[in-house]
Rosetta silent file (secondary structure, phi, psi, omega in degrees, C-alpha in Angstrom):
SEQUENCE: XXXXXXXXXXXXXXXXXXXXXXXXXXXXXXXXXXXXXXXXXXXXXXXXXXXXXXXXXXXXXXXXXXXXXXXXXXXXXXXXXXXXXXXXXXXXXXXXXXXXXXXXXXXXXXXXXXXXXXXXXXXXXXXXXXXXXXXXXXXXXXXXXXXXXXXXXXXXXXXXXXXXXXXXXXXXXXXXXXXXXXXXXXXXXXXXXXXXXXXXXXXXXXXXXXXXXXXXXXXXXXXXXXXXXXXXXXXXXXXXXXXXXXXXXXXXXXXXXXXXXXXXXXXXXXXXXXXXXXXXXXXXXXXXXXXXXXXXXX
SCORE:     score description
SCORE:     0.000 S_00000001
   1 L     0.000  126.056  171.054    0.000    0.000    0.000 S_00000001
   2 L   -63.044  135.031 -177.206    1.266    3.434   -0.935 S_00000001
   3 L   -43.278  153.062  139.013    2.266    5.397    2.319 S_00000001
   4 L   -47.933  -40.995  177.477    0.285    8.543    3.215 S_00000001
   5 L  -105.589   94.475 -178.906    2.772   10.459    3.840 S_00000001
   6 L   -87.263  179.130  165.076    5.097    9.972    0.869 S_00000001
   7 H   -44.691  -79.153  179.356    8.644   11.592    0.483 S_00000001
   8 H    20.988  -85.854 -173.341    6.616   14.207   -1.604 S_00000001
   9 H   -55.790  -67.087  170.345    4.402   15.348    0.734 S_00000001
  10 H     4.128  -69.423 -151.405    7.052   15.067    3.548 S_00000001
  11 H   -58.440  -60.969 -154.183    9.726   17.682    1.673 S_00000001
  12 H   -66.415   -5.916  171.657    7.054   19.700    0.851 S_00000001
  13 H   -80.385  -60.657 -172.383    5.467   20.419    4.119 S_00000001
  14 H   -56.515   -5.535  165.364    9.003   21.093    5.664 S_00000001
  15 H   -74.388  -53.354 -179.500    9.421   23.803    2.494 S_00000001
  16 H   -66.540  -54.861  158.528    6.109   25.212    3.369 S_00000001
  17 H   -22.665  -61.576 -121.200    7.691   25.124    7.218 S_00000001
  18 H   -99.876  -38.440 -144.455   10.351   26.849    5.930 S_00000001
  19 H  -129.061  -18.805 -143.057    9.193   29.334    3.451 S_00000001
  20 L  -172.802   32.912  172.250    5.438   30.097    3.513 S_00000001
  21 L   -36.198  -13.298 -164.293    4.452   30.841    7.548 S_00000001
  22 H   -98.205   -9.817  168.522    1.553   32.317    5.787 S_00000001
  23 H   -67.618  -18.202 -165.623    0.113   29.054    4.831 S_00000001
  24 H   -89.255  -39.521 -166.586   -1.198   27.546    8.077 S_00000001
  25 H   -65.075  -80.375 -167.287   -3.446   31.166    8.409 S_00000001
  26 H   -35.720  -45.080  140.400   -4.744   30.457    4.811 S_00000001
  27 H   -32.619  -47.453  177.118   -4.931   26.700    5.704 S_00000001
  28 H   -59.713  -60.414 -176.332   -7.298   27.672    8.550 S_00000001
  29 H   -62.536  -41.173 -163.442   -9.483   29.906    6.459 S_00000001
  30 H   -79.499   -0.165  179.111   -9.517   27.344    3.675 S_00000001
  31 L   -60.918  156.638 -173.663  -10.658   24.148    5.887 S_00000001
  32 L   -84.873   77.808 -171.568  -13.941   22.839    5.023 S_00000001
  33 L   -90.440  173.608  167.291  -15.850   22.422    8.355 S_00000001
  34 L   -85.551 -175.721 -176.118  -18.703   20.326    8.639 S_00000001
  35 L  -119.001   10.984  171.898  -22.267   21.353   10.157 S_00000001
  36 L  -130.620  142.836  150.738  -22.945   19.416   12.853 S_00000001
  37 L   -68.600  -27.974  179.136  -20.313   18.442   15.778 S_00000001
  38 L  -121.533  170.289 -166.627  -21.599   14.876   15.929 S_00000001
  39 L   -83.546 -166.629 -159.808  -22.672   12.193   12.931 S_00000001
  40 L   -73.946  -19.420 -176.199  -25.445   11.269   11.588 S_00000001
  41 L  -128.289   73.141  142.750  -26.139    8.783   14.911 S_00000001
  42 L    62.147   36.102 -143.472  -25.447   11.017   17.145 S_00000001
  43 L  -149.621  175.348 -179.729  -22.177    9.838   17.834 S_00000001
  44 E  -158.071  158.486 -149.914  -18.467   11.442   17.850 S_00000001
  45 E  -156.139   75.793  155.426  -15.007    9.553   17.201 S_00000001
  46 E  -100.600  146.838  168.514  -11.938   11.672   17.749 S_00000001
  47 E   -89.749  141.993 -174.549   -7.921   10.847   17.575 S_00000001
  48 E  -123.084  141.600 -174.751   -6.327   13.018   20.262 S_00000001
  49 L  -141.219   46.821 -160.375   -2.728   13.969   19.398 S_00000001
  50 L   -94.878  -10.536 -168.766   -2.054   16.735   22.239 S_00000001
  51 L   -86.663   15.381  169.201    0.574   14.636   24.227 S_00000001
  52 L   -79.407  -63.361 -161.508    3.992   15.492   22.424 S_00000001
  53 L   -45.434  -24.201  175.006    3.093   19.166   23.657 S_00000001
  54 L   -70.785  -19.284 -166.868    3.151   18.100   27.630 S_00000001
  55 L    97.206  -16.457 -169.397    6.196   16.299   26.981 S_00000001
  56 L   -75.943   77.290  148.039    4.337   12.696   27.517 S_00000001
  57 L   -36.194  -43.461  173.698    6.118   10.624   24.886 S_00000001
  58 L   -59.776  134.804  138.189    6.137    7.130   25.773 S_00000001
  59 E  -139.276  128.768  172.706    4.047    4.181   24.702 S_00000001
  60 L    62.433 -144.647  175.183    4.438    0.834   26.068 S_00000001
  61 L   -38.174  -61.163  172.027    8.579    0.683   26.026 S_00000001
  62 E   -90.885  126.686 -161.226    9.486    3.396   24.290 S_00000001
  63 L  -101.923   16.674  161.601    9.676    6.536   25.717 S_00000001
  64 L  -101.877   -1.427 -129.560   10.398    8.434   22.457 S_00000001
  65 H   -93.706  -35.416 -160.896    7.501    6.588   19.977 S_00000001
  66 H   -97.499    4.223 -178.610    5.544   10.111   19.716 S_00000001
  67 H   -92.098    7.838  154.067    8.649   12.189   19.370 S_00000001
  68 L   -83.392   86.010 -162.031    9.197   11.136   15.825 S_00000001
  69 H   -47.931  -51.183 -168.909    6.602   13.903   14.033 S_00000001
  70 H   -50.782  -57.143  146.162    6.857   12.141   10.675 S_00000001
  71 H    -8.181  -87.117 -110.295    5.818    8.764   12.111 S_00000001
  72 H  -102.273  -28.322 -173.275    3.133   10.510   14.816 S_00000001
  73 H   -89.892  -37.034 -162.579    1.485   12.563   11.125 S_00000001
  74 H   -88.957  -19.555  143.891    1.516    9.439    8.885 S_00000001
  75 H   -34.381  -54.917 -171.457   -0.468    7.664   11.943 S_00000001
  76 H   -84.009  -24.163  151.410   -2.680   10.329   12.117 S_00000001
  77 H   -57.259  -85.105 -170.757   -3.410   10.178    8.346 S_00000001
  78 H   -29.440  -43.038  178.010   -4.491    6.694    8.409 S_00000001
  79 H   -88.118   -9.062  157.578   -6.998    7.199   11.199 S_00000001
  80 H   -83.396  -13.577 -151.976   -8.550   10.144    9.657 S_00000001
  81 H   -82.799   -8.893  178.530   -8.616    8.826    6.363 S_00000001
  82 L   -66.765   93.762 -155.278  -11.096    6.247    8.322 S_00000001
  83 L   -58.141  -29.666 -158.086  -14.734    7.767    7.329 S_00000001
  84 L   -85.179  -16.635  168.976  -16.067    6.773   11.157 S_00000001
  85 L   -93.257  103.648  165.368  -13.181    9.243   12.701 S_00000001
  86 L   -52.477  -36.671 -177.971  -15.273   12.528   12.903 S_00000001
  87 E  -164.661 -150.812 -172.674  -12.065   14.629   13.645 S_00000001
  88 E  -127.478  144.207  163.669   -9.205   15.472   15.562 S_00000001
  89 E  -142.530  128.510 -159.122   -8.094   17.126   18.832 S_00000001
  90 E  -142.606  170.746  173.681   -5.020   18.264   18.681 S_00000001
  91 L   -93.400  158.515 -179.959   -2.438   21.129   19.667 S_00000001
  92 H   -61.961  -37.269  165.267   -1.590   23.813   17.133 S_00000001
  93 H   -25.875  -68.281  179.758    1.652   22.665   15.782 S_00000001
  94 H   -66.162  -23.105  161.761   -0.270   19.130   14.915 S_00000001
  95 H   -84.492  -27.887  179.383   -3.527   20.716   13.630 S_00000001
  96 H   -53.776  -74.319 -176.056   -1.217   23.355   11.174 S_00000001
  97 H   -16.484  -54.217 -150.223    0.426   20.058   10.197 S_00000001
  98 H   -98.655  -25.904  169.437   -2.453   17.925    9.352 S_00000001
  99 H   -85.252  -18.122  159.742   -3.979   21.243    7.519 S_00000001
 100 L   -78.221    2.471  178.005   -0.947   21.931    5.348 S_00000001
 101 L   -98.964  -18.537  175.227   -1.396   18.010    4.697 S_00000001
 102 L    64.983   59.164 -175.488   -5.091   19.084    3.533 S_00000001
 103 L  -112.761   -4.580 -173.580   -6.339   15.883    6.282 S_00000001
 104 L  -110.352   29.301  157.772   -9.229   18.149    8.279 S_00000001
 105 L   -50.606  160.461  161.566  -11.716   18.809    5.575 S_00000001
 106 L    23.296   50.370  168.577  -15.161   18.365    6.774 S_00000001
 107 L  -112.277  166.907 -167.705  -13.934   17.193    9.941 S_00000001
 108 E  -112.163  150.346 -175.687  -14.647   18.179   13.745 S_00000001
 109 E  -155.447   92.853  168.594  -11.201   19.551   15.190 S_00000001
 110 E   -84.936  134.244  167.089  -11.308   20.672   18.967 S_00000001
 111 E   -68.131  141.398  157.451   -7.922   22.739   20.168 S_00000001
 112 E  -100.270  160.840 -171.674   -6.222   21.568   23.281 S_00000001
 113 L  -125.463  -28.721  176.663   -5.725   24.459   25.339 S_00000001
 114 L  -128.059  129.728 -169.602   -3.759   24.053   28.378 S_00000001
 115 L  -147.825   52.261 -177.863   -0.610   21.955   28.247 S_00000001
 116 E  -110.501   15.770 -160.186    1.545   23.392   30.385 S_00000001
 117 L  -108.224   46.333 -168.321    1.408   20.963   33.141 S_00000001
 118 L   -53.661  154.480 -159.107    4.692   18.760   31.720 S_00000001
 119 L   -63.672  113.018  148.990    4.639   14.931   32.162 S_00000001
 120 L   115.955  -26.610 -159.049    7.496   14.480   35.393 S_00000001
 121 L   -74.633  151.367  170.088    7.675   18.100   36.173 S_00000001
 122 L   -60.350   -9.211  172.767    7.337   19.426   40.062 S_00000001
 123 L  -121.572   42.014 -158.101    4.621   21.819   38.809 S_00000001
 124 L   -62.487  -47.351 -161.781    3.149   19.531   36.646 S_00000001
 125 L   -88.031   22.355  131.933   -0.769   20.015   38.254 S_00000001
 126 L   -81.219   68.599 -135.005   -0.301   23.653   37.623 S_00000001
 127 L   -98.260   77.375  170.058   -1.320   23.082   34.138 S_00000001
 128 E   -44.862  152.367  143.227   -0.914   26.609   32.161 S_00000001
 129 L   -67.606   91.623  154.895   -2.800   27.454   29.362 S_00000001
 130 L  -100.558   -0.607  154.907   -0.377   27.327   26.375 S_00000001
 131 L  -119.573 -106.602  169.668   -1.888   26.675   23.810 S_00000001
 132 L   -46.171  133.330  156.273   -5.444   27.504   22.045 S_00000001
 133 L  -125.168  166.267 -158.188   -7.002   30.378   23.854 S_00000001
 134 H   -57.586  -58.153  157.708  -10.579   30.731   23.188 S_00000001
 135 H   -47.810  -25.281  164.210  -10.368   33.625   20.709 S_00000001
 136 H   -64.222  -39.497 -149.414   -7.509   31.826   18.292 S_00000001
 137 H   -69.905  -29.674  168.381  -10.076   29.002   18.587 S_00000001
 138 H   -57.076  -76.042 -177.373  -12.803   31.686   16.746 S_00000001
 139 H   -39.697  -42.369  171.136   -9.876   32.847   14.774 S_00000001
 140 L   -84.447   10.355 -176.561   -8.908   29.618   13.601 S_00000001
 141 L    47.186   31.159  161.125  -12.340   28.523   12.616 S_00000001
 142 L   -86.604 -173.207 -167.950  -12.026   25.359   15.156 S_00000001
 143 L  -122.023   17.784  161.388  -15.184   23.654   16.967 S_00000001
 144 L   155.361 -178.669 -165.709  -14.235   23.835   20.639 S_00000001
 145 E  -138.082  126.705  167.866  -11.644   23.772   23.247 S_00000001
 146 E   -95.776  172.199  158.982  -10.158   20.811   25.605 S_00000001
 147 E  -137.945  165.478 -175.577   -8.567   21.202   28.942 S_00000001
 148 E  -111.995  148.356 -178.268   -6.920   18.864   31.494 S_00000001
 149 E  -132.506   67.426 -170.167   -8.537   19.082   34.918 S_00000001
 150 L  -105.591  123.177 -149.436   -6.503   17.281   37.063 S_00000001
 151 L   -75.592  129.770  157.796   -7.988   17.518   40.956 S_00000001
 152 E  -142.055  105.195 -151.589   -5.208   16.584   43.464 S_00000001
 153 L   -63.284  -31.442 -133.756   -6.202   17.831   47.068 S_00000001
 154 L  -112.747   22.817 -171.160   -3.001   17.799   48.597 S_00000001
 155 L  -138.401  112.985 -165.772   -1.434   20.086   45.828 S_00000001
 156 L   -78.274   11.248  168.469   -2.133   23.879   45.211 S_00000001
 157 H   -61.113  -24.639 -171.145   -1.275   23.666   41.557 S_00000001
 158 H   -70.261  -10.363  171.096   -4.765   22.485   41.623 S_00000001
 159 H   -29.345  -81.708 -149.683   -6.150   26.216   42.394 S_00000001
 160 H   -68.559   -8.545  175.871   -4.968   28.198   39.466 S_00000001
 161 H  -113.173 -117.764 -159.807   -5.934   25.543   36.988 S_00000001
 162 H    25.979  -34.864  179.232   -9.351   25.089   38.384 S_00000001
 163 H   -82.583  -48.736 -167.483   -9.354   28.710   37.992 S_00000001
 164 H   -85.821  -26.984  174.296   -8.244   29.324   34.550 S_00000001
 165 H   -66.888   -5.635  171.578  -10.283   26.016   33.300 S_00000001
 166 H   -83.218  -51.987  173.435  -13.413   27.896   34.888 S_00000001
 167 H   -46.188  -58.138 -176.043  -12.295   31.277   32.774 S_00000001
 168 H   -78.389   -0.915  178.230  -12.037   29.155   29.863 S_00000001
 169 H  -107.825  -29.425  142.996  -15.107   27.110   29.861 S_00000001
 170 H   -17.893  -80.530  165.837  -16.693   30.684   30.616 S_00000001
 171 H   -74.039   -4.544  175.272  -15.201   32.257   27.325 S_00000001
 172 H  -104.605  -11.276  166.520  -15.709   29.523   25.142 S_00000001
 173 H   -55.165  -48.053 -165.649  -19.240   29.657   26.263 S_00000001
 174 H   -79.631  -35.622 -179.220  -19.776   33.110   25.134 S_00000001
 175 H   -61.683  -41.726 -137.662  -18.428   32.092   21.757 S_00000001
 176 L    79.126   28.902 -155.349  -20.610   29.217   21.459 S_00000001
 177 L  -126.683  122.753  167.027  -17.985   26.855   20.999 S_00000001
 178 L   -15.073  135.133 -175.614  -17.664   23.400   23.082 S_00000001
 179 E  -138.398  106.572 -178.042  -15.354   23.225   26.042 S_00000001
 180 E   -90.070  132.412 -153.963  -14.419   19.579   26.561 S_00000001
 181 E  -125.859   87.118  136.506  -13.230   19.194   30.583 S_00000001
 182 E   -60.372   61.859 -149.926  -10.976   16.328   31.380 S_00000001
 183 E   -73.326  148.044  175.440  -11.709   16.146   35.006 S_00000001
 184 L  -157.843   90.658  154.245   -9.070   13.208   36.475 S_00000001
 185 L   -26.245   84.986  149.914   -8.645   12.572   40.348 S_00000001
 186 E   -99.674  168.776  154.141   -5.050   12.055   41.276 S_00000001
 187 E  -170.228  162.274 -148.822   -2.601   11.692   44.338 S_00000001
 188 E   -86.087  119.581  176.599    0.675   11.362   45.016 S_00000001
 189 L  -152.832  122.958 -160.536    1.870    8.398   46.397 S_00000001
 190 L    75.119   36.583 -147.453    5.767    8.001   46.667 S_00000001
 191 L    52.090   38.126 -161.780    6.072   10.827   45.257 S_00000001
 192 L  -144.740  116.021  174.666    4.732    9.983   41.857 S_00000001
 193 E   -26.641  127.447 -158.125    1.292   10.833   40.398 S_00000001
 194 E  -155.508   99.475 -171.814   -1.212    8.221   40.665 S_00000001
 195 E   -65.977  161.713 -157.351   -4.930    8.406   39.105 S_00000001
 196 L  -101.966  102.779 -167.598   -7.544    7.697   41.213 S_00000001
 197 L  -111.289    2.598  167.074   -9.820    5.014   39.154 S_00000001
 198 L   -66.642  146.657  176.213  -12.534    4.478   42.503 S_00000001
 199 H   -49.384  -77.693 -176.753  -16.047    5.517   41.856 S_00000001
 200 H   -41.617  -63.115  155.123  -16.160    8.042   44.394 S_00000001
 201 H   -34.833  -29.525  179.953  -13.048    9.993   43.108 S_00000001
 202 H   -71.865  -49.146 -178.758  -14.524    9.646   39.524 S_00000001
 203 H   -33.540  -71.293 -163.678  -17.891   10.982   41.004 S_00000001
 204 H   -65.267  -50.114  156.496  -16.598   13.476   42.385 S_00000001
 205 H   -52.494  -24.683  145.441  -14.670   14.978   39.724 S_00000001
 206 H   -31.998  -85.685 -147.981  -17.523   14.516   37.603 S_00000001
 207 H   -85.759  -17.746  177.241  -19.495   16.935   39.535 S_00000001
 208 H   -91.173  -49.817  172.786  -16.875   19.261   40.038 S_00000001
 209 L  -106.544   22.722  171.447  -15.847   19.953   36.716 S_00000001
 210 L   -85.096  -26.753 -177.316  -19.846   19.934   35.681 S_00000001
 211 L   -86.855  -27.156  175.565  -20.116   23.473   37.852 S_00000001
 212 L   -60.510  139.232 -150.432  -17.288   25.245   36.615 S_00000001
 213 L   108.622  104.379 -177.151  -18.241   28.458   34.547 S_00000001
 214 L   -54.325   13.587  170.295  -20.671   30.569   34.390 S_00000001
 215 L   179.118  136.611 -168.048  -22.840   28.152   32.401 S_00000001
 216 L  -108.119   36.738 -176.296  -22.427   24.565   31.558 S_00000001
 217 L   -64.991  -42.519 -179.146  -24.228   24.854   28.340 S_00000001
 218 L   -96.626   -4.794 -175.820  -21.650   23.967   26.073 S_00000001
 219 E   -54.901  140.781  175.101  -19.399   21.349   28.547 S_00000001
 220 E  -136.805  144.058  176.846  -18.626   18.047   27.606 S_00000001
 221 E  -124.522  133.719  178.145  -16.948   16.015   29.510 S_00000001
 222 E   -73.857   81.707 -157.513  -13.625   13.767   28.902 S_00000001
 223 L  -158.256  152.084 -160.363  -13.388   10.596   31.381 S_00000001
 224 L   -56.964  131.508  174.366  -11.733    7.420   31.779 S_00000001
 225 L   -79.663  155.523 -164.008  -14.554    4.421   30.840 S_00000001
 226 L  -160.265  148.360  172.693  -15.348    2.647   34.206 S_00000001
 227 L   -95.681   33.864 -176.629  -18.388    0.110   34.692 S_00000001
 228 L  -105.822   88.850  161.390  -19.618    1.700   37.449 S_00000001
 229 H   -21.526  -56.348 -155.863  -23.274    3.955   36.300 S_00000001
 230 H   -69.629   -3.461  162.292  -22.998    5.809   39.242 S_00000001
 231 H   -83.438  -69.349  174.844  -20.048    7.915   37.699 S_00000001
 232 H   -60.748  -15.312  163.992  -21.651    8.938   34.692 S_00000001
 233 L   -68.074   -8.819  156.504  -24.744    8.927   36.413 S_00000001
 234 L   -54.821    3.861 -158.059  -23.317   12.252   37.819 S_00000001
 235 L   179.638  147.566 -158.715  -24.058   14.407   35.104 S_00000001
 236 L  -113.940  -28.534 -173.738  -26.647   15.056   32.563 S_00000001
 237 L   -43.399  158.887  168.502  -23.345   16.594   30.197 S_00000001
 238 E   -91.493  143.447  168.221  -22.368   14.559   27.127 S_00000001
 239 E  -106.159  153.312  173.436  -19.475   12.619   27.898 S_00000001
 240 E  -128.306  165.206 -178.250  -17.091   11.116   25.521 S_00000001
 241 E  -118.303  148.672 -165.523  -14.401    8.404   27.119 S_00000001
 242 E   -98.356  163.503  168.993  -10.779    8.960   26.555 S_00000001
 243 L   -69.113  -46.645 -149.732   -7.926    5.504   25.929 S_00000001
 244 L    98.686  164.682  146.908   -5.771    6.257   28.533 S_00000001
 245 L   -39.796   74.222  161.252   -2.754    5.151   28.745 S_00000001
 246 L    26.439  112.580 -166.359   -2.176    2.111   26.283 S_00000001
 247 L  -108.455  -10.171  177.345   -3.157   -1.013   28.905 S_00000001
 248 L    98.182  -31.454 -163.709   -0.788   -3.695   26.291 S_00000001
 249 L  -122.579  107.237 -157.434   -4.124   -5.686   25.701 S_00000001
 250 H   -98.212  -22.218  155.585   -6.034   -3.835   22.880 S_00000001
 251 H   -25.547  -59.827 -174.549   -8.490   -6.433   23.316 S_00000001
 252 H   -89.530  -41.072  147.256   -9.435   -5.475   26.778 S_00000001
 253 H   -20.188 -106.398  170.367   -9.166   -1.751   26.029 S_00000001
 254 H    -6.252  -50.073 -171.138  -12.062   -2.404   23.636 S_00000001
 255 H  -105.619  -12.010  151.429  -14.447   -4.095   25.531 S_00000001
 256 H   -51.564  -49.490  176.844  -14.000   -1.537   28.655 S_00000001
 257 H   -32.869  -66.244 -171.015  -14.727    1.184   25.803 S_00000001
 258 H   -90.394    8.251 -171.366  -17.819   -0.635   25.011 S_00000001
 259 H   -79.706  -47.235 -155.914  -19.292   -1.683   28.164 S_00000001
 260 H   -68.875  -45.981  174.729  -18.827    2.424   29.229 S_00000001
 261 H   -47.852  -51.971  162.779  -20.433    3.717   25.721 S_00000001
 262 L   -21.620  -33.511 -171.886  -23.582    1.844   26.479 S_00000001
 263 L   -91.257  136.989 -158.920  -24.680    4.516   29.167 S_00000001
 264 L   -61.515    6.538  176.596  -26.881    7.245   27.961 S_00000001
 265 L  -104.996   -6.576 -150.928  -24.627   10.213   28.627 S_00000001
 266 E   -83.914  149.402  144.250  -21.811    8.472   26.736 S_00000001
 267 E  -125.320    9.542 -144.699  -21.827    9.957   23.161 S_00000001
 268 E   172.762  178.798 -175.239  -18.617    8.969   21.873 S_00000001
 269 E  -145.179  118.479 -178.060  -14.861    8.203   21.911 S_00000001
 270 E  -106.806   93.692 -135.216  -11.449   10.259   22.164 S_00000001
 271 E  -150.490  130.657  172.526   -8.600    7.959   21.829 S_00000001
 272 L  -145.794  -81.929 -171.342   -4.734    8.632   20.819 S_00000001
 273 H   -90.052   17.875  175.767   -2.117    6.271   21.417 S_00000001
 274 H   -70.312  -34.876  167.707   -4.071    3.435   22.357 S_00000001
 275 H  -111.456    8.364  163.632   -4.924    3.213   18.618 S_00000001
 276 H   -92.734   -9.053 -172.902   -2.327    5.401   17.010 S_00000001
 277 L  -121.473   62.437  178.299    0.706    2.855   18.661 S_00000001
 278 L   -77.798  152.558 -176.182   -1.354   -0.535   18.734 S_00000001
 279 L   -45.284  -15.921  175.787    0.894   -3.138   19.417 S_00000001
 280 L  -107.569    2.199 -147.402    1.127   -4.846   16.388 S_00000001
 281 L    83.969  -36.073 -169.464    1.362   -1.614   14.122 S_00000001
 282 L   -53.960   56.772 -165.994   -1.543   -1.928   12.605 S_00000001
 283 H   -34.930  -51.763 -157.028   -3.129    1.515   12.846 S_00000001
 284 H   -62.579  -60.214  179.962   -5.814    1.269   10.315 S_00000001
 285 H   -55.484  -34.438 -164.447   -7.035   -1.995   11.964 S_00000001
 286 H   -76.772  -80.754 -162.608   -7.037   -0.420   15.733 S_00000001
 287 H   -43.382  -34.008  179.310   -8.829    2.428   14.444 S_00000001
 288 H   -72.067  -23.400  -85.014  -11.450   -0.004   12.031 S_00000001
 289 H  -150.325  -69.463 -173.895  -11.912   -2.044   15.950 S_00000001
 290 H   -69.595  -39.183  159.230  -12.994    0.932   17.691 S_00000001
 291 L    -8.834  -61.735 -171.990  -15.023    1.733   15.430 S_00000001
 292 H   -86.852  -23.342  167.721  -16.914   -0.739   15.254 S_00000001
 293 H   -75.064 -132.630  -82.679  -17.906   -0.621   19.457 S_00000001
 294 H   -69.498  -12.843  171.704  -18.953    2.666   19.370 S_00000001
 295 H   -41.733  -59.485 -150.986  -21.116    1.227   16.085 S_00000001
 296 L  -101.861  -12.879 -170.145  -22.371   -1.550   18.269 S_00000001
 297 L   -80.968  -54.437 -163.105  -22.892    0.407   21.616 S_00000001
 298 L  -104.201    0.000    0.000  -25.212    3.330   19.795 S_00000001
């Protein structure tokens, strides 16, 4: 099968890097969007490709695999090129990319917005906003804005992003434009971050990052799938469930996915390396997999 990304294309985006800064604004203007955020059944399918900017690299063994851009773009063709992948959510560097590649036509493309919280660092759950701020997100003709929410009592980084993810679900409100909230319960234990996967902790972050804002009209919420109802039973918001962290078993991945998409708040799936680095390579196939649960779930 010819590659996606040939030499071709390759050179010529690093020329257009190089040469033609004025392409990604003209890229922007010239994307195609679609008219609805979700498909025809209601349903929404994104590849998330926001973790080079944090610094998180690693999947499974190697702790480089997303720091190879060429790789981490010709991935990310193949699972758009999948009609059943509504869009993308990505940082700007990786949405310019994919639009000077002409891969986000008539696609849904949510900005991540704060990714300042790097993977290892001591202020990591002070999570700046460094990327998308709600006005580029206008400006750029995207369809919404994520944030990381991550709650950790015993750490006052969690203030100021609490704060500014409240500002920002606030201003993307007034736009009209989606503000997806990745509420995540951690704590520290040995010194080393450690999510919180119990019901209550889910609950409660649930419910926490459902109030933030002066209106929760446009909020969606990002969260880990768990068989428990009484988490998603927290919230009337549409939720979509993120992979996680790669679990090695793409198998099992899968049928957590589809047990949590069954529940009536669920609309959907947000997924990045569990199906852009599946274990055997086979991107197309990962991505064709999931697919088909959220298919069989709605």
């Amino acid at each position: 099968m010819t590659p996606l990304l040939t030499d071709e294309r390759w050179h010529e985006l690093l020329r257009v890097r190089a040469t033609d800064p004025g392409a990604v604004k003209r890229a922007y203007a010239a994307r195609r969007r679609r008219d609805n955020l979700l498909s025809d059944k209601g349903t929404l399918f994104l590849v998330a490709a926001d973790h080079p900017a944090r610094g998180a690299l690693g999947v499974g063994g190697d702790p480089l695999a997303m720091a190879d851009r060429r790789s981490l773009l010709e991935r990310l063709l193949v699972a758009l090129a999948n009609p059943a992948v509504d869009g993308l959510l990505g940082t700007p560097d990786v949405v310019e990319e994919l639009l000077l590649l002409d891969a986000l036509h008539d696609k849904v493309v949510i900005g991540s917005m704060n990714r300042g919280g790097l993977a290892g660092a001591d202020w990591e759950i002070d999570d700046r906003f460094t990327g998308y701020d709600a006005a580029s997100l206008v400006g750029s003709r995207l369809d919404g804005g994520k944030m990381l929410l991550r709650l950790v009592d015993d750490d006052p980084g969690t203030v100021p992003t609490l704060q500014a993810c409240a500002d920002a679900v606030t201003e993307l409100a007034s736009y009209g434009l989606v503000a997806m909230v990745e509420p995540l319960p951690y704590a520290r234990a040995e010194g080393r971050l450690v999510l919180q996967k119990d019901s209550p902790a889910l609950a409660r972050a649930v419910t926490v990052a459902s109030g933030i804002g002066v209106t929760s009209a446009y909020t969606w919420l990002k969260l880990p799938s768990t068989d428990d109802t009484a988490v998603l039973g927290a919230t009337t918001l549409p939720v979509v469930i993120l992979g996680g962290v790669p679990s090695g078993d793409p198998a099992a991945d899968l049928a957590s996915w589809g047990r949590t998409l069954r529940h009536e708040v669920v609309r959907g799936l947000v997924v990045g390396r569990t199906l852009l680095y599946p274990p055997d390579g086979d991107v197309g196939s990962a991505v064709a997999a999931a697919a088909k649960i959220l298919e069989a779930a709605k």
